[in-house]
mmCIF file of C-alpha atoms in Angstrom:
data_model
loop_
_atom_site.group_PDB
_atom_site.id
_atom_site.type_symbol
_atom_site.label_atom_id
_atom_site.label_comp_id
_atom_site.label_asym_id
_atom_site.label_seq_id
_atom_site.Cartn_x
_atom_site.Cartn_y
_atom_site.Cartn_z
ATOM 1 C CA UNK A 241 -59.207 101.334 -8.673
ATOM 2 C CA UNK A 242 -61.007 100.169 -5.878
ATOM 3 C CA UNK A 243 -64.550 99.553 -4.937
ATOM 4 C CA UNK A 244 -66.204 99.554 -1.272
ATOM 5 C CA UNK A 245 -68.451 96.566 -1.849
ATOM 6 C CA UNK A 246 -70.461 96.719 1.105
ATOM 7 C CA UNK A 247 -70.793 100.309 2.805
ATOM 8 C CA UNK A 248 -71.360 100.530 6.309
ATOM 9 C CA UNK A 249 -75.001 102.031 6.143
ATOM 10 C CA UNK A 250 -75.910 101.484 2.280
ATOM 11 C CA UNK A 251 -78.136 104.272 0.964
ATOM 12 C CA UNK A 252 -81.532 102.839 -0.159
ATOM 13 C CA UNK A 253 -81.683 102.793 -4.000
ATOM 14 C CA UNK A 254 -83.394 104.958 -5.991
ATOM 15 C CA UNK A 255 -85.946 103.937 -8.540
ATOM 16 C CA UNK A 256 -84.458 102.486 -11.812
ATOM 17 C CA UNK A 257 -86.782 104.195 -13.950
ATOM 18 C CA UNK A 258 -86.658 108.274 -13.044
ATOM 19 C CA UNK A 259 -89.645 108.674 -15.680
ATOM 20 C CA UNK A 260 -92.491 107.285 -14.243
ATOM 21 C CA UNK A 261 -93.773 106.187 -17.708
ATOM 22 C CA UNK A 262 -90.773 104.310 -18.094
ATOM 23 C CA UNK A 263 -90.793 100.460 -18.500
ATOM 24 C CA UNK A 264 -89.152 99.317 -14.880
ATOM 25 C CA UNK A 265 -86.013 96.964 -15.621
ATOM 26 C CA UNK A 266 -85.995 93.511 -15.089
ATOM 27 C CA UNK A 267 -83.384 91.258 -13.189
ATOM 28 C CA UNK A 268 -82.186 89.590 -16.150
ATOM 29 C CA UNK A 269 -81.538 93.252 -17.620
ATOM 30 C CA UNK A 270 -79.967 93.962 -14.227
ATOM 31 C CA UNK A 271 -77.525 91.437 -14.736
ATOM 32 C CA UNK A 272 -76.949 92.008 -18.241
ATOM 33 C CA UNK A 273 -75.308 95.622 -16.878
ATOM 34 C CA UNK A 274 -73.592 94.153 -14.311
ATOM 35 C CA UNK A 275 -72.078 91.291 -16.292
ATOM 36 C CA UNK A 276 -70.956 94.368 -19.126
ATOM 37 C CA UNK A 277 -69.344 96.357 -16.338
ATOM 38 C CA UNK A 278 -66.972 93.270 -14.967
ATOM 39 C CA UNK A 279 -66.599 92.706 -18.246
ATOM 40 C CA UNK A 280 -65.139 96.159 -19.039
ATOM 41 C CA UNK A 281 -63.318 96.283 -16.000
ATOM 42 C CA UNK A 282 -61.406 92.932 -16.486
ATOM 43 C CA UNK A 283 -63.032 91.128 -13.745
ATOM 44 C CA UNK A 284 -65.993 88.635 -15.308
ATOM 45 C CA UNK A 285 -67.111 86.077 -12.988
ATOM 46 C CA UNK A 286 -66.807 82.382 -13.862
ATOM 47 C CA UNK A 287 -69.997 81.815 -15.504
ATOM 48 C CA UNK A 288 -69.807 77.607 -16.064
ATOM 49 C CA UNK A 289 -72.250 76.950 -13.310
ATOM 50 C CA UNK A 290 -74.960 79.390 -14.719
ATOM 51 C CA UNK A 291 -77.668 77.300 -16.559
ATOM 52 C CA UNK A 292 -77.400 77.711 -20.438
ATOM 53 C CA UNK A 293 -80.807 79.094 -20.873
ATOM 54 C CA UNK A 294 -80.471 81.729 -18.295
ATOM 55 C CA UNK A 295 -77.134 82.780 -19.541
ATOM 56 C CA UNK A 296 -78.407 82.618 -23.261
ATOM 57 C CA UNK A 297 -81.262 85.341 -21.874
ATOM 58 C CA UNK A 298 -78.393 87.768 -20.731
ATOM 59 C CA UNK A 299 -76.397 87.260 -23.784
ATOM 60 C CA UNK A 300 -79.285 88.239 -26.073
ATOM 61 C CA UNK A 301 -79.756 91.045 -23.891
ATOM 62 C CA UNK A 302 -76.533 92.414 -24.045
ATOM 63 C CA UNK A 303 -76.690 92.043 -27.764
ATOM 64 C CA UNK A 304 -79.478 93.882 -28.393
ATOM 65 C CA UNK A 305 -79.987 96.215 -25.236
ATOM 66 C CA UNK A 306 -77.787 99.251 -26.888
ATOM 67 C CA UNK A 307 -76.416 102.099 -24.783
ATOM 68 C CA UNK A 308 -77.316 102.329 -21.203
ATOM 69 C CA UNK A 309 -77.336 105.985 -19.621
ATOM 70 C CA UNK A 310 -74.819 106.325 -16.526
ATOM 71 C CA UNK A 311 -77.482 106.968 -14.183
ATOM 72 C CA UNK A 312 -79.078 103.384 -14.799
ATOM 73 C CA UNK A 313 -75.898 101.902 -14.756
ATOM 74 C CA UNK A 314 -74.977 103.425 -11.265
ATOM 75 C CA UNK A 315 -78.294 102.619 -10.148
ATOM 76 C CA UNK A 316 -77.925 99.157 -10.659
ATOM 77 C CA UNK A 317 -74.787 98.472 -9.364
ATOM 78 C CA UNK A 318 -75.775 100.633 -6.037
ATOM 79 C CA UNK A 319 -78.950 98.085 -5.936
ATOM 80 C CA UNK A 320 -76.360 95.149 -6.120
ATOM 81 C CA UNK A 321 -74.246 96.369 -3.820
ATOM 82 C CA UNK A 322 -77.089 96.627 -1.311
ATOM 83 C CA UNK A 323 -78.625 93.641 -1.520
ATOM 84 C CA UNK A 324 -74.912 92.198 -1.192
ATOM 85 C CA UNK A 325 -74.719 93.819 1.809
ATOM 86 C CA UNK A 326 -77.749 92.351 3.243
ATOM 87 C CA UNK A 327 -76.527 88.822 3.546
ATOM 88 C CA UNK A 328 -73.003 89.140 3.755
ATOM 89 C CA UNK A 329 -70.343 86.895 1.874
ATOM 90 C CA UNK A 330 -70.848 83.143 1.510
ATOM 91 C CA UNK A 331 -67.288 81.520 1.671
ATOM 92 C CA UNK A 332 -68.830 77.685 1.926
ATOM 93 C CA UNK A 333 -67.072 76.537 -1.636
ATOM 94 C CA UNK A 334 -65.318 73.950 -1.464
ATOM 95 C CA UNK A 335 -61.050 73.833 -1.333
ATOM 96 C CA UNK A 336 -60.833 72.930 -4.737
ATOM 97 C CA UNK A 337 -63.562 75.551 -6.137
ATOM 98 C CA UNK A 338 -62.017 78.373 -4.195
ATOM 99 C CA UNK A 339 -58.646 77.436 -5.996
ATOM 100 C CA UNK A 340 -60.138 77.432 -9.042
ATOM 101 C CA UNK A 341 -61.506 80.843 -8.774
ATOM 102 C CA UNK A 342 -57.803 82.059 -7.859
ATOM 103 C CA UNK A 343 -56.465 80.784 -11.093
ATOM 104 C CA UNK A 344 -55.137 83.681 -13.159
ATOM 105 C CA UNK A 345 -54.822 86.093 -9.950
ATOM 106 C CA UNK A 346 -52.002 83.747 -8.501
ATOM 107 C CA UNK A 347 -49.635 81.234 -10.188
ATOM 108 C CA UNK A 348 -49.997 77.853 -10.166
ATOM 109 C CA UNK A 349 -46.976 77.122 -8.146
ATOM 110 C CA UNK A 350 -48.811 79.411 -5.220
ATOM 111 C CA UNK A 351 -51.928 77.361 -5.610
ATOM 112 C CA UNK A 352 -50.090 74.334 -4.665
ATOM 113 C CA UNK A 353 -48.639 75.567 -2.113
ATOM 114 C CA UNK A 354 -51.647 76.682 -0.578
ATOM 115 C CA UNK A 355 -53.341 72.955 -1.588
ATOM 116 C CA UNK A 356 -50.514 71.269 0.488
ATOM 117 C CA UNK A 357 -50.719 73.695 3.216
ATOM 118 C CA UNK A 358 -54.408 73.305 3.801
ATOM 119 C CA UNK A 359 -53.979 69.179 2.904
ATOM 120 C CA UNK A 360 -51.353 68.885 5.478
ATOM 121 C CA UNK A 361 -52.829 70.843 8.261
ATOM 122 C CA UNK A 362 -53.410 68.905 11.443
ATOM 123 C CA UNK A 363 -56.822 69.933 11.458
ATOM 124 C CA UNK A 364 -57.715 68.135 8.113
ATOM 125 C CA UNK A 365 -58.053 64.279 8.024
ATOM 126 C CA UNK A 366 -55.166 62.229 8.489
ATOM 127 C CA UNK A 367 -55.551 60.410 5.409
ATOM 128 C CA UNK A 368 -56.245 63.229 3.398
ATOM 129 C CA UNK A 369 -52.806 64.716 4.511
ATOM 130 C CA UNK A 370 -51.228 61.284 3.540
ATOM 131 C CA UNK A 371 -52.945 61.274 0.059
ATOM 132 C CA UNK A 372 -51.346 64.697 -0.609
ATOM 133 C CA UNK A 373 -47.878 63.388 0.174
ATOM 134 C CA UNK A 374 -45.704 62.480 -2.802
ATOM 135 C CA UNK A 375 -45.600 59.117 -4.312
ATOM 136 C CA UNK A 376 -42.022 58.755 -3.555
ATOM 137 C CA UNK A 377 -41.960 60.092 -0.141
ATOM 138 C CA UNK A 378 -44.858 57.806 0.851
ATOM 139 C CA UNK A 379 -42.966 54.808 -0.375
ATOM 140 C CA UNK A 380 -39.478 55.822 0.992
ATOM 141 C CA UNK A 381 -41.889 55.937 4.374
ATOM 142 C CA UNK A 382 -43.633 52.667 3.926
ATOM 143 C CA UNK A 383 -40.165 50.865 3.331
ATOM 144 C CA UNK A 384 -39.024 51.004 7.084
ATOM 145 C CA UNK A 385 -42.638 49.966 8.320
ATOM 146 C CA UNK A 386 -43.911 46.589 9.218
ATOM 147 C CA UNK A 387 -45.433 45.056 6.026
ATOM 148 C CA UNK A 388 -48.795 45.182 7.870
ATOM 149 C CA UNK A 389 -48.594 48.932 8.063
ATOM 150 C CA UNK A 390 -47.835 49.461 4.600
ATOM 151 C CA UNK A 391 -50.760 46.927 3.649
ATOM 152 C CA UNK A 392 -53.178 49.200 5.732
ATOM 153 C CA UNK A 393 -51.904 52.700 4.083
ATOM 154 C CA UNK A 394 -52.021 51.185 0.777
ATOM 155 C CA UNK A 395 -55.582 49.995 1.032
ATOM 156 C CA UNK A 396 -56.950 53.276 2.474
ATOM 157 C CA UNK A 397 -55.428 55.169 0.016
ATOM 158 C CA UNK A 398 -56.793 55.682 -3.601
ATOM 159 C CA UNK A 399 -55.862 52.809 -5.941
ATOM 160 C CA UNK A 400 -53.902 55.082 -8.173
ATOM 161 C CA UNK A 401 -51.845 56.646 -5.599
ATOM 162 C CA UNK A 402 -51.097 53.168 -4.104
ATOM 163 C CA UNK A 403 -49.928 51.800 -7.221
ATOM 164 C CA UNK A 404 -47.556 54.112 -7.885
ATOM 165 C CA UNK A 405 -46.055 53.606 -4.445
ATOM 166 C CA UNK A 406 -46.046 50.043 -4.816
ATOM 167 C CA UNK A 407 -44.650 50.196 -8.295
ATOM 168 C CA UNK A 408 -41.624 51.999 -6.647
ATOM 169 C CA UNK A 409 -40.645 49.279 -3.893
ATOM 170 C CA UNK A 410 -38.459 46.182 -4.566
ATOM 171 C CA UNK A 411 -40.258 43.333 -6.065
ATOM 172 C CA UNK A 412 -39.789 41.118 -2.752
ATOM 173 C CA UNK A 413 -40.988 43.724 -0.711
ATOM 174 C CA UNK A 414 -44.234 44.873 -3.046
ATOM 175 C CA UNK A 415 -44.918 41.202 -3.304
ATOM 176 C CA UNK A 416 -44.933 40.729 0.699
ATOM 177 C CA UNK A 417 -47.065 43.861 0.611
ATOM 178 C CA UNK A 418 -49.587 42.797 -1.617
ATOM 179 C CA UNK A 419 -49.938 39.390 -0.018
ATOM 180 C CA UNK A 420 -50.532 41.530 3.521
ATOM 181 C CA UNK A 421 -53.107 43.165 1.750
ATOM 182 C CA UNK A 422 -54.718 39.944 0.089
ATOM 183 C CA UNK A 423 -54.787 38.442 3.432
ATOM 184 C CA UNK A 424 -55.761 41.015 5.665
ATOM 185 C CA UNK A 425 -58.685 40.825 8.003
ATOM 186 C CA UNK A 426 -60.860 43.448 8.970
ATOM 187 C CA UNK A 427 -59.007 46.137 11.140
ATOM 188 C CA UNK A 428 -60.767 48.299 13.599
ATOM 189 C CA UNK A 429 -61.407 51.992 13.064
ATOM 190 C CA UNK A 430 -58.708 52.453 15.947
ATOM 191 C CA UNK A 431 -56.170 50.770 14.339
ATOM 192 C CA UNK A 432 -56.376 52.241 11.504
ATOM 193 C CA UNK A 433 -56.429 55.786 12.922
ATOM 194 C CA UNK A 434 -53.118 54.850 14.432
ATOM 195 C CA UNK A 435 -51.403 53.859 11.610
ATOM 196 C CA UNK A 436 -52.584 56.587 9.788
ATOM 197 C CA UNK A 437 -51.698 59.113 12.315
ATOM 198 C CA UNK A 438 -47.968 57.465 12.961
ATOM 199 C CA UNK A 439 -47.389 57.396 9.128
ATOM 200 C CA UNK A 440 -48.716 61.168 8.980
ATOM 201 C CA UNK A 441 -46.345 62.470 11.916
ATOM 202 C CA UNK A 442 -43.350 60.558 9.888
ATOM 203 C CA UNK A 443 -44.242 62.059 6.657
ATOM 204 C CA UNK A 444 -44.490 65.892 7.440
ATOM 205 C CA UNK A 445 -42.317 66.024 10.368
ATOM 206 C CA UNK A 446 -40.396 69.255 10.014
ATOM 207 C CA UNK A 447 -36.810 67.318 10.600
ATOM 208 C CA UNK A 448 -37.752 64.927 7.962
ATOM 209 C CA UNK A 449 -39.159 61.437 7.393
ATOM 210 C CA UNK A 450 -37.132 59.546 9.718
ATOM 211 C CA UNK A 451 -38.451 61.662 13.203
ATOM 212 C CA UNK A 452 -40.678 59.651 15.357
ATOM 213 C CA UNK A 453 -41.947 60.547 18.541
ATOM 214 C CA UNK A 454 -41.999 56.691 19.840
ATOM 215 C CA UNK A 455 -39.853 54.193 18.463
ATOM 216 C CA UNK A 456 -40.849 51.297 16.280
ATOM 217 C CA UNK A 457 -41.977 49.098 18.920
ATOM 218 C CA UNK A 458 -43.951 51.730 20.825
ATOM 219 C CA UNK A 459 -45.952 52.158 17.482
ATOM 220 C CA UNK A 460 -46.115 48.384 16.878
ATOM 221 C CA UNK A 461 -47.336 48.096 20.596
ATOM 222 C CA UNK A 462 -49.739 51.120 20.193
ATOM 223 C CA UNK A 463 -50.972 49.090 17.074
ATOM 224 C CA UNK A 464 -51.874 46.221 18.850
ATOM 225 C CA UNK A 465 -53.406 47.775 21.782
ATOM 226 C CA UNK A 466 -56.178 48.459 19.600
ATOM 227 C CA UNK A 467 -56.337 45.343 17.438
ATOM 228 C CA UNK A 468 -59.331 42.958 17.795
ATOM 229 C CA UNK A 469 -58.065 40.345 20.487
ATOM 230 C CA UNK A 470 -57.864 37.380 18.090
ATOM 231 C CA UNK A 471 -55.918 39.390 15.742
ATOM 232 C CA UNK A 472 -53.884 40.824 18.658
ATOM 233 C CA UNK A 473 -53.273 37.403 20.333
ATOM 234 C CA UNK A 474 -52.843 35.445 17.058
ATOM 235 C CA UNK A 475 -49.841 38.100 15.925
ATOM 236 C CA UNK A 476 -48.517 37.545 19.272
ATOM 237 C CA UNK A 477 -48.662 34.060 19.106
ATOM 238 C CA UNK A 478 -46.628 34.099 15.978
ATOM 239 C CA UNK A 479 -44.292 36.433 17.290
ATOM 240 C CA UNK A 480 -43.407 34.100 20.052
ATOM 241 C CA UNK A 481 -43.086 31.166 17.548
ATOM 242 C CA UNK A 482 -40.998 33.236 15.250
ATOM 243 C CA UNK A 483 -39.143 36.072 17.058
ATOM 244 C CA UNK A 484 -39.323 35.645 21.048
ATOM 245 C CA UNK A 485 -37.359 38.501 21.735
ATOM 246 C CA UNK A 486 -39.518 40.884 19.524
ATOM 247 C CA UNK A 487 -42.665 39.381 21.290
ATOM 248 C CA UNK A 488 -41.320 40.320 24.854
ATOM 249 C CA UNK A 489 -40.664 43.903 23.396
ATOM 250 C CA UNK A 490 -43.759 44.436 21.855
ATOM 251 C CA UNK A 491 -45.868 42.869 25.477
ATOM 252 C CA UNK A 492 -43.633 44.952 27.601
ATOM 253 C CA UNK A 493 -44.830 48.357 25.535
ATOM 254 C CA UNK A 494 -48.281 47.132 25.571
ATOM 255 C CA UNK A 495 -51.464 48.472 27.302
ATOM 256 C CA UNK A 496 -54.352 46.914 27.091
ATOM 257 C CA UNK A 497 -57.291 46.439 29.261
ATOM 258 C CA UNK A 498 -56.295 43.603 30.899
ATOM 259 C CA UNK A 499 -53.060 45.187 32.220
ATOM 260 C CA UNK A 500 -55.080 48.454 33.984
ATOM 261 C CA UNK A 501 -54.324 46.855 37.625
ATOM 262 C CA UNK A 502 -50.510 46.402 37.199
ATOM 263 C CA UNK A 503 -50.181 50.195 35.544
ATOM 264 C CA UNK A 504 -52.986 52.319 37.320
ATOM 265 C CA UNK A 505 -52.892 53.089 40.895
ATOM 266 C CA UNK A 506 -56.317 52.894 42.531
ATOM 267 C CA UNK A 507 -56.417 56.274 43.782
ATOM 268 C CA UNK A 508 -56.986 57.104 39.763
ATOM 269 C CA UNK A 509 -59.470 55.073 38.683
ATOM 270 C CA UNK A 510 -61.901 57.602 39.457
ATOM 271 C CA UNK A 511 -60.636 59.773 37.362
ATOM 272 C CA UNK A 512 -60.591 57.132 34.502
ATOM 273 C CA UNK A 513 -64.159 56.218 35.082
ATOM 274 C CA UNK A 514 -65.079 59.872 34.189
ATOM 275 C CA UNK A 515 -62.933 59.800 31.381
ATOM 276 C CA UNK A 516 -65.513 58.325 29.359
ATOM 277 C CA UNK A 517 -69.213 58.114 28.808
ATOM 278 C CA UNK A 518 -71.226 55.977 31.399
ATOM 279 C CA UNK A 519 -72.765 53.817 28.950
ATOM 280 C CA UNK A 520 -69.036 53.110 27.623
ATOM 281 C CA UNK A 521 -67.569 52.324 30.711
ATOM 282 C CA UNK A 522 -70.697 49.767 31.439
ATOM 283 C CA UNK A 523 -70.147 47.984 28.013
ATOM 284 C CA UNK A 524 -66.307 47.897 28.936
ATOM 285 C CA UNK A 525 -67.138 46.393 31.949
ATOM 286 C CA UNK A 526 -69.639 43.946 30.572
ATOM 287 C CA UNK A 527 -66.931 42.661 28.391
ATOM 288 C CA UNK A 528 -64.224 42.394 31.060
ATOM 289 C CA UNK A 529 -66.474 40.195 33.037
ATOM 290 C CA UNK A 530 -65.191 37.508 30.605
ATOM 291 C CA UNK A 531 -61.884 38.957 28.825
ATOM 292 C CA UNK A 532 -60.037 40.501 31.981
ATOM 293 C CA UNK A 533 -62.202 39.746 35.004
ATOM 294 C CA UNK A 534 -59.283 40.799 37.516
ATOM 295 C CA UNK A 535 -59.261 44.458 35.241
ATOM 296 C CA UNK A 536 -63.038 44.577 36.037
ATOM 297 C CA UNK A 537 -62.984 43.627 39.907
ATOM 298 C CA UNK A 538 -60.151 45.978 40.516
ATOM 299 C CA UNK A 539 -61.935 49.112 38.631
ATOM 300 C CA UNK A 540 -65.224 48.187 40.697
ATOM 301 C CA UNK A 541 -63.332 47.646 43.965
ATOM 302 C CA UNK A 542 -61.102 51.051 43.846
ATOM 303 C CA UNK A 543 -64.408 52.805 43.536
ATOM 304 C CA UNK A 544 -66.043 54.182 46.693
ATOM 305 C CA UNK A 545 -69.033 51.621 47.935
ATOM 306 C CA UNK A 546 -71.797 53.395 46.331
ATOM 307 C CA UNK A 547 -70.661 53.811 42.806
ATOM 308 C CA UNK A 548 -69.306 50.238 42.706
ATOM 309 C CA UNK A 549 -72.840 49.155 43.711
ATOM 310 C CA UNK A 550 -74.934 50.848 41.361
ATOM 311 C CA UNK A 551 -72.258 49.563 38.440
ATOM 312 C CA UNK A 552 -72.700 46.106 39.652
ATOM 313 C CA UNK A 553 -76.399 46.311 39.781
ATOM 314 C CA UNK A 554 -76.716 48.146 36.225
ATOM 315 C CA UNK A 555 -74.097 45.472 35.018
ATOM 316 C CA UNK A 556 -76.465 42.622 36.306
ATOM 317 C CA UNK A 557 -79.630 44.233 34.396
ATOM 318 C CA UNK A 558 -77.291 44.502 31.096
ATOM 319 C CA UNK A 559 -78.368 42.525 27.797
ATOM 320 C CA UNK A 560 -75.983 40.668 25.521
ATOM 321 C CA UNK A 561 -73.561 42.971 24.014
ATOM 322 C CA UNK A 562 -71.719 41.841 20.783
ATOM 323 C CA UNK A 563 -68.325 41.189 21.463
ATOM 324 C CA UNK A 564 -67.380 43.625 19.021
ATOM 325 C CA UNK A 565 -68.944 46.461 20.840
ATOM 326 C CA UNK A 566 -67.172 45.836 24.071
ATOM 327 C CA UNK A 567 -63.770 45.396 22.774
ATOM 328 C CA UNK A 568 -64.535 48.819 21.119
ATOM 329 C CA UNK A 569 -65.679 50.451 24.555
ATOM 330 C CA UNK A 570 -62.667 48.763 26.465
ATOM 331 C CA UNK A 571 -60.283 50.313 23.882
ATOM 332 C CA UNK A 572 -61.757 53.673 24.414
ATOM 333 C CA UNK A 573 -60.942 53.351 28.185
ATOM 334 C CA UNK A 574 -57.790 52.999 27.224
ATOM 335 C CA UNK A 575 -57.776 55.839 24.942
ATOM 336 C CA UNK A 576 -59.261 57.993 27.573
ATOM 337 C CA UNK A 577 -56.448 56.500 30.275
ATOM 338 C CA UNK A 578 -53.899 57.833 27.612
ATOM 339 C CA UNK A 579 -55.194 61.230 27.258
ATOM 340 C CA UNK A 580 -55.144 61.487 31.302
ATOM 341 C CA UNK A 581 -51.373 60.618 31.197
ATOM 342 C CA UNK A 582 -50.770 63.059 28.307
ATOM 343 C CA UNK A 583 -52.696 65.819 30.718
ATOM 344 C CA UNK A 584 -50.656 64.981 33.522
ATOM 345 C CA UNK A 585 -53.978 63.509 35.100
ATOM 346 C CA UNK A 586 -52.277 60.545 36.022
ATOM 347 C CA UNK A 587 -49.133 58.768 36.171
ATOM 348 C CA UNK A 588 -49.175 55.239 34.522
ATOM 349 C CA UNK A 589 -47.081 52.640 36.843
ATOM 350 C CA UNK A 590 -43.874 51.977 34.488
ATOM 351 C CA UNK A 591 -42.261 48.153 34.910
ATOM 352 C CA UNK A 592 -38.935 48.232 36.307
ATOM 353 C CA UNK A 593 -36.707 47.351 33.230
ATOM 354 C CA UNK A 594 -35.080 43.639 33.319
ATOM 355 C CA UNK A 595 -31.713 42.824 34.523
ATOM 356 C CA UNK A 596 -29.536 42.508 31.515
#
């Protein structure tokens, strides 16, 4: 049996009491009638969230109401449908509430597939996607990653999942990851997001967990790009001392604010300055006055005389800015440059390969 819940032109409901002397039916009595109809049709809604006293009142009416004539039932249903049509349908429930409402109507396997399809959608927060992965799959993924990446992921996901993943690792690797977690400093949001995107791509790539859009060195370079300068310099110094070859590879794929003069054509600078909000550009240039003066001067000298003069004037009037805010602004400029490159708006200068 099908029921049209919202008629295109719902008629005005007739008065419930045909007899003028009859006592008007109350809202709770109407609710009792509707619930009785739904129960008889085996489609009763979940009543767990209804206040106990309100539900008790409806149950009392159902237990003592006696027989209800067909006209009254039809009129109650018609009034309900008319009111429903006045505000439409609300679909603002949380995912788990919606899935719980579907229980009994579809199998648990289908519900699980729906949940996975939702949490692994590219439109969903990257860490929600990672958390939805099977612990064994996440462990296999992290086994091939740098210990700092694994430490960041385990620090970000729920502790219960992290413990399960850690428990499946080899003892030596688990110890290194735990030490990395204990000794880790604060990572910037950009670094955490970059790690999450990389791990998510690995976990849910259609061709399997070993598929990457970038090589491990390129991924390491991307992460280093967005690390705080002290962290980046410390890591690079450590690599230079213990693994100079890897340090050279990482430096080659890195692209930080000081690299702008060597990687961008002067004609493309105007597009770069438009890729970020003006206040972000000013903060980045302010930070670059001390940390990357050549890059700051390259940007200003590549703009029109009028635009450069205006920026120089505003920079001269700026008050002191926190270092982390300036670094964040410089990172946003790099993100804007990368997006321009992805969109084909600019082409970065590629360093020639060294002769073997």
